[in-house]
Amino acid sequence: MNWIKKTWKGMLVCLLIAIASFFLGKQFPIIGGPVFAIVVGMIITLFIKDKSGLMPGITFTSKKILQYAVVLLGFGLNLQVVLKTGAQSLPIIIATITTSLVIAFVLCKLMHIPGNISTLVGVGSSICGGSAVAATAPVINADDEEVAQAISVIFLFNVIAAIVFPYLGTAIGFSQISGEGFGIFAGTAVNDTSSVTACASTWDAMYKLGSETLDKAVTVKLTRTLAIIPITLVLAFVRTAAEKKKGGEGKMVSIKKVFPFFILYFIAASVITTIAFSVFAEGSTAYEISSNIFSFLKDVSKFFIIWAMAAIGLNTDIVKLVKTGGKPIIMGFCCWVGITGVSLIMQHMLGLW
């Protein structure tokens, strides 16, 4: 009860922002609810003189609700389907992820960009945008301003990709009869789900392909989402090693404190979903009920991310964000161009385009 008394005000403010942002995201999917939540939160916080009564709830929402969102995200992953239909794009996914992480690492050293921001931009650009940032932030102990900056950078190039890529695809000669080639391209080169959806749907509409491109792009995107697991585990071990080195030989590091146990719950949720869909026959009542339940949990996950982003926005200094945003934007641009180029090259080499 004492915990509720401390947190309810801040959580409620975040929730109200999240509800408004959720509906705005529905109206403007190319932008998406999480970005609206961060921006609205950053604007509102300028007019709040004393946030001391709200801070416990804001902190809980930006940390714990974010982790709950990642766990629930696992219920949207049927590993059997993802591995079966996503295997074709796996070499491209590995190549693009590697490219983005290498570019982020190199630019971090050359441009002296803070390590946490570099990690978040690199991981978010290469895997799945806001969801990857949400999973990575607690592991590397990133603060709210670093998360907001990474999300903002990723959002910028998401919007550009969603608008430009359909025309780029036409110009470079993707098949206009089948949506498979462009679907793989959209699924590997665009990072956030909303922008992948917008990009692939535009291609379907341009060439009257129904939902062929969209279905392919979303499946490839889900395959990329699985990369959250090894990336966060590696980052956890790296942080553990860094903590040990920092504390000296005699200092013990708490694995419980550093290890991202919520990722194990994410894996468990994915396994539960996979088992449920493999046990029940497609078209049966049990299958339909399971499908509806998992679809609902996936939607709750998306809303929780928006809720957490509202808290992050409330805890972010927009003036400082603008002043320090130049270098991360350059990094985001380089990651984006690198991923796009490698995706196209790999597809050409594999004969998919």
GROMACS .gro file of N, CA, C and O in nm, residues 47-115:
model
  276
   47PHE      N    1   0.635   2.262  -1.801
   47PHE     CA    2   0.538   2.344  -1.726
   47PHE      C    3   0.514   2.293  -1.584
   47PHE      O    4   0.432   2.348  -1.511
   48ILE      N    5   0.584   2.187  -1.545
   48ILE     CA    6   0.571   2.135  -1.408
   48ILE      C    7   0.686   2.188  -1.324
   48ILE      O    8   0.802   2.153  -1.349
   49LYS      N    9   0.656   2.271  -1.227
   49LYS     CA   10   0.761   2.334  -1.145
   49LYS      C   11   0.822   2.237  -1.045
   49LYS      O   12   0.942   2.238  -1.021
   50ASP      N   13   0.739   2.155  -0.985
   50ASP     CA   14   0.788   2.062  -0.882
   50ASP      C   15   0.740   1.920  -0.915
   50ASP      O   16   0.621   1.890  -0.906
   51LYS      N   17   0.833   1.834  -0.953
   51LYS     CA   18   0.798   1.697  -0.991
   51LYS      C   19   0.827   1.596  -0.880
   51LYS      O   20   0.816   1.476  -0.901
   52SER      N   21   0.864   1.644  -0.761
   52SER     CA   22   0.906   1.554  -0.654
   52SER      C   23   0.798   1.452  -0.618
   52SER      O   24   0.827   1.335  -0.590
   53GLY      N   25   0.670   1.495  -0.621
   53GLY     CA   26   0.561   1.404  -0.587
   53GLY      C   27   0.532   1.304  -0.698
   53GLY      O   28   0.471   1.199  -0.674
   54LEU      N   29   0.576   1.336  -0.819
   54LEU     CA   30   0.550   1.249  -0.933
   54LEU      C   31   0.665   1.153  -0.963
   54LEU      O   32   0.646   1.052  -1.029
   55MET      N   33   0.785   1.187  -0.916
   55MET     CA   34   0.905   1.114  -0.956
   55MET      C   35   0.904   0.965  -0.924
   55MET      O   36   0.948   0.883  -1.008
   56PRO      N   37   0.856   0.920  -0.806
   56PRO     CA   38   0.854   0.774  -0.782
   56PRO      C   39   0.774   0.699  -0.889
   56PRO      O   40   0.818   0.594  -0.937
   57GLY      N   41   0.659   0.754  -0.927
   57GLY     CA   42   0.576   0.690  -1.029
   57GLY      C   43   0.637   0.699  -1.167
   57GLY      O   44   0.630   0.603  -1.246
   58ILE      N   45   0.698   0.813  -1.199
   58ILE     CA   46   0.765   0.829  -1.329
   58ILE      C   47   0.881   0.731  -1.342
   58ILE      O   48   0.898   0.665  -1.445
   59THR      N   49   0.960   0.719  -1.236
   59THR     CA   50   1.075   0.628  -1.237
   59THR      C   51   1.030   0.483  -1.251
   59THR      O   52   1.088   0.407  -1.330
   60PHE      N   53   0.926   0.445  -1.175
   60PHE     CA   54   0.875   0.307  -1.184
   60PHE      C   55   0.827   0.277  -1.325
   60PHE      O   56   0.855   0.170  -1.381
   61THR      N   57   0.756   0.372  -1.384
   61THR     CA   58   0.700   0.351  -1.519
   61THR      C   59   0.811   0.340  -1.623
   61THR      O   60   0.806   0.252  -1.711
   62SER      N   61   0.912   0.426  -1.613
   62SER     CA   62   1.018   0.426  -1.714
   62SER      C   63   1.110   0.304  -1.702
   62SER      O   64   1.174   0.266  -1.800
   63LYS      N   65   1.114   0.241  -1.585
   63LYS     CA   66   1.202   0.126  -1.565
   63LYS      C   67   1.125  -0.006  -1.570
   63LYS      O   68   1.148  -0.091  -1.655
   64LYS      N   69   1.031  -0.022  -1.476
   64LYS     CA   70   0.963  -0.151  -1.462
   64LYS      C   71   0.859  -0.177  -1.571
   64LYS      O   72   0.851  -0.287  -1.626
   65ILE      N   73   0.777  -0.076  -1.601
   65ILE     CA   74   0.675  -0.094  -1.705
   65ILE      C   75   0.743  -0.126  -1.838
   65ILE      O   76   0.693  -0.205  -1.918
   66LEU      N   77   0.859  -0.066  -1.861
   66LEU     CA   78   0.935  -0.092  -1.983
   66LEU      C   79   0.976  -0.239  -1.990
   66LEU      O   80   0.967  -0.302  -2.096
   67GLN      N   81   1.019  -0.294  -1.877
   67GLN     CA   82   1.058  -0.435  -1.874
   67GLN      C   83   0.937  -0.526  -1.893
   67GLN      O   84   0.945  -0.627  -1.965
   68TYR      N   85   0.824  -0.490  -1.831
   68TYR     CA   86   0.702  -0.569  -1.850
   68TYR      C   87   0.661  -0.569  -1.998
   68TYR      O   88   0.611  -0.670  -2.050
   69ALA      N   89   0.680  -0.456  -2.065
   69ALA     CA   90   0.646  -0.444  -2.208
   69ALA      C   91   0.728  -0.543  -2.291
   69ALA      O   92   0.675  -0.608  -2.382
   70VAL      N   93   0.856  -0.556  -2.258
   70VAL     CA   94   0.943  -0.648  -2.332
   70VAL      C   95   0.900  -0.792  -2.310
   70VAL      O   96   0.896  -0.873  -2.404
   71VAL      N   97   0.864  -0.826  -2.187
   71VAL     CA   98   0.818  -0.962  -2.156
   71VAL      C   99   0.692  -0.995  -2.238
   71VAL      O  100   0.684  -1.100  -2.303
   72LEU      N  101   0.597  -0.903  -2.237
   72LEU     CA  102   0.471  -0.926  -2.311
   72LEU      C  103   0.493  -0.931  -2.461
   72LEU      O  104   0.417  -0.995  -2.534
   73LEU      N  105   0.598  -0.866  -2.508
   73LEU     CA  106   0.632  -0.869  -2.650
   73LEU      C  107   0.657  -1.012  -2.697
   73LEU      O  108   0.631  -1.047  -2.813
   74GLY      N  109   0.704  -1.096  -2.607
   74GLY     CA  110   0.731  -1.236  -2.641
   74GLY      C  111   0.607  -1.312  -2.684
   74GLY      O  112   0.616  -1.409  -2.760
   75PHE      N  113   0.489  -1.268  -2.636
   75PHE     CA  114   0.365  -1.337  -2.674
   75PHE      C  115   0.326  -1.310  -2.820
   75PHE      O  116   0.233  -1.372  -2.871
   76GLY      N  117   0.396  -1.220  -2.885
   76GLY     CA  118   0.371  -1.194  -3.026
   76GLY      C  119   0.462  -1.275  -3.117
   76GLY      O  120   0.458  -1.259  -3.239
   77LEU      N  121   0.543  -1.363  -3.059
   77LEU     CA  122   0.641  -1.438  -3.138
   77LEU      C  123   0.611  -1.588  -3.137
   77LEU      O  124   0.628  -1.654  -3.036
   78ASN      N  125   0.563  -1.637  -3.248
   78ASN     CA  126   0.553  -1.782  -3.268
   78ASN      C  127   0.684  -1.825  -3.332
   78ASN      O  128   0.706  -1.805  -3.451
   79LEU      N  129   0.774  -1.882  -3.254
   79LEU     CA  130   0.910  -1.913  -3.301
   79LEU      C  131   0.910  -2.010  -3.418
   79LEU      O  132   0.995  -2.001  -3.507
   80GLN      N  133   0.812  -2.099  -3.423
   80GLN     CA  134   0.803  -2.196  -3.531
   80GLN      C  135   0.781  -2.127  -3.665
   80GLN      O  136   0.851  -2.155  -3.764
   81VAL      N  137   0.687  -2.034  -3.667
   81VAL     CA  138   0.656  -1.960  -3.790
   81VAL      C  139   0.771  -1.868  -3.829
   81VAL      O  140   0.811  -1.860  -3.945
   82VAL      N  141   0.823  -1.797  -3.727
   82VAL     CA  142   0.931  -1.702  -3.753
   82VAL      C  143   1.054  -1.773  -3.811
   82VAL      O  144   1.112  -1.728  -3.911
   83LEU      N  145   1.094  -1.885  -3.752
   83LEU     CA  146   1.213  -1.956  -3.798
   83LEU      C  147   1.192  -2.021  -3.935
   83LEU      O  148   1.283  -2.027  -4.017
   84LYS      N  149   1.069  -2.065  -3.960
   84LYS     CA  150   1.039  -2.132  -4.087
   84LYS      C  151   1.040  -2.032  -4.203
   84LYS      O  152   1.102  -2.055  -4.306
   85THR      N  153   0.969  -1.922  -4.187
   85THR     CA  154   0.956  -1.826  -4.297
   85THR      C  155   1.064  -1.718  -4.294
   85THR      O  156   1.086  -1.649  -4.393
   86GLY      N  157   1.132  -1.704  -4.178
   86GLY     CA  158   1.235  -1.601  -4.169
   86GLY      C  159   1.375  -1.649  -4.201
   86GLY      O  160   1.468  -1.569  -4.212
   87ALA      N  161   1.390  -1.782  -4.220
   87ALA     CA  162   1.523  -1.837  -4.247
   87ALA      C  163   1.584  -1.781  -4.374
   87ALA      O  164   1.705  -1.761  -4.384
   88GLN      N  165   1.499  -1.754  -4.472
   88GLN     CA  166   1.544  -1.700  -4.600
   88GLN      C  167   1.617  -1.567  -4.583
   88GLN      O  168   1.713  -1.536  -4.653
   89SER      N  169   1.569  -1.488  -4.487
   89SER     CA  170   1.625  -1.354  -4.467
   89SER      C  171   1.733  -1.350  -4.359
   89SER      O  172   1.791  -1.244  -4.335
   90LEU      N  173   1.761  -1.465  -4.296
   90LEU     CA  174   1.853  -1.468  -4.183
   90LEU      C  175   1.993  -1.415  -4.216
   90LEU      O  176   2.049  -1.336  -4.139
   91PRO      N  177   2.055  -1.454  -4.330
   91PRO     CA  178   2.188  -1.399  -4.361
   91PRO      C  179   2.187  -1.246  -4.374
   91PRO      O  180   2.283  -1.180  -4.332
   92ILE      N  181   2.079  -1.194  -4.430
   92ILE     CA  182   2.068  -1.048  -4.446
   92ILE      C  183   2.054  -0.982  -4.309
   92ILE      O  184   2.118  -0.879  -4.281
   93ILE      N  185   1.974  -1.042  -4.222
   93ILE     CA  186   1.953  -0.987  -4.088
   93ILE      C  187   2.085  -0.984  -4.011
   93ILE      O  188   2.119  -0.883  -3.948
   94ILE      N  189   2.159  -1.094  -4.015
   94ILE     CA  190   2.287  -1.101  -3.944
   94ILE      C  191   2.383  -0.995  -3.998
   94ILE      O  192   2.452  -0.926  -3.922
   95ALA      N  193   2.387  -0.981  -4.131
   95ALA     CA  194   2.478  -0.884  -4.194
   95ALA      C  195   2.441  -0.740  -4.158
   95ALA      O  196   2.530  -0.658  -4.127
   96THR      N  197   2.312  -0.708  -4.158
   96THR     CA  198   2.270  -0.571  -4.128
   96THR      C  199   2.292  -0.536  -3.981
   96THR      O  200   2.335  -0.425  -3.949
   97ILE      N  201   2.263  -0.632  -3.893
   97ILE     CA  202   2.285  -0.609  -3.750
   97ILE      C  203   2.433  -0.586  -3.722
   97ILE      O  204   2.471  -0.492  -3.650
   98THR      N  205   2.516  -0.671  -3.780
   98THR     CA  206   2.661  -0.658  -3.762
   98THR      C  207   2.710  -0.523  -3.813
   98THR      O  208   2.790  -0.455  -3.747
   99THR      N  209   2.662  -0.483  -3.930
   99THR     CA  210   2.702  -0.355  -3.990
   99THR      C  211   2.669  -0.239  -3.899
   99THR      O  212   2.752  -0.151  -3.873
  100SER      N  213   2.546  -0.236  -3.848
  100SER     CA  214   2.502  -0.126  -3.762
  100SER      C  215   2.583  -0.118  -3.634
  100SER      O  216   2.626  -0.010  -3.591
  101LEU      N  217   2.607  -0.233  -3.572
  101LEU     CA  218   2.681  -0.235  -3.446
  101LEU      C  219   2.827  -0.193  -3.465
  101LEU      O  220   2.883  -0.121  -3.382
  102VAL      N  221   2.887  -0.236  -3.576
  102VAL     CA  222   3.025  -0.197  -3.605
  102VAL      C  223   3.034  -0.047  -3.631
  102VAL      O  224   3.125   0.021  -3.579
  103ILE      N  225   2.941   0.006  -3.710
  103ILE     CA  226   2.940   0.150  -3.738
  103ILE      C  227   2.923   0.229  -3.609
  103ILE      O  228   2.994   0.328  -3.585
  104ALA      N  229   2.830   0.186  -3.523
  104ALA     CA  230   2.806   0.256  -3.396
  104ALA      C  231   2.931   0.253  -3.308
  104ALA      O  232   2.967   0.353  -3.245
  105PHE      N  233   2.997   0.138  -3.304
  105PHE     CA  234   3.118   0.124  -3.221
  105PHE      C  235   3.229   0.215  -3.272
  105PHE      O  236   3.295   0.285  -3.194
  106VAL      N  237   3.253   0.214  -3.403
  106VAL     CA  238   3.360   0.296  -3.462
  106VAL      C  239   3.334   0.444  -3.441
  106VAL      O  240   3.423   0.520  -3.400
  107LEU      N  241   3.209   0.488  -3.468
  107LEU     CA  242   3.177   0.630  -3.452
  107LEU      C  243   3.178   0.673  -3.306
  107LEU      O  244   3.209   0.789  -3.276
  108CYS      N  245   3.144   0.580  -3.217
  108CYS     CA  246   3.152   0.609  -3.073
  108CYS      C  247   3.294   0.649  -3.035
  108CYS      O  248   3.316   0.746  -2.961
  109LYS      N  249   3.391   0.576  -3.090
  109LYS     CA  250   3.532   0.605  -3.060
  109LYS      C  251   3.580   0.730  -3.132
  109LYS      O  252   3.649   0.815  -3.074
  110LEU      N  253   3.545   0.744  -3.261
  110LEU     CA  254   3.595   0.855  -3.341
  110LEU      C  255   3.533   0.989  -3.302
  110LEU      O  256   3.601   1.093  -3.301
  111MET      N  257   3.403   0.988  -3.268
  111MET     CA  258   3.330   1.113  -3.242
  111MET      C  259   3.311   1.139  -3.092
  111MET      O  260   3.249   1.237  -3.054
  112HIS      N  261   3.360   1.046  -3.010
  112HIS     CA  262   3.348   1.059  -2.864
  112HIS      C  263   3.202   1.075  -2.819
  112HIS      O  264   3.168   1.161  -2.738
  113ILE      N  265   3.117   0.990  -2.875
  113ILE     CA  266   2.976   0.987  -2.836
  113ILE      C  267   2.963   0.896  -2.714
  113ILE      O  268   3.025   0.789  -2.710
  114PRO      N  269   2.884   0.934  -2.613
  114PRO     CA  270   2.868   0.850  -2.494
  114PRO      C  271   2.832   0.706  -2.529
  114PRO      O  272   2.752   0.681  -2.620
  115GLY      N  273   2.891   0.613  -2.456
  115GLY     CA  274   2.875   0.471  -2.485
  115GLY      C  275   2.731   0.423  -2.484
  115GLY      O  276   2.690   0.345  -2.572
   0.00000   0.00000   0.00000
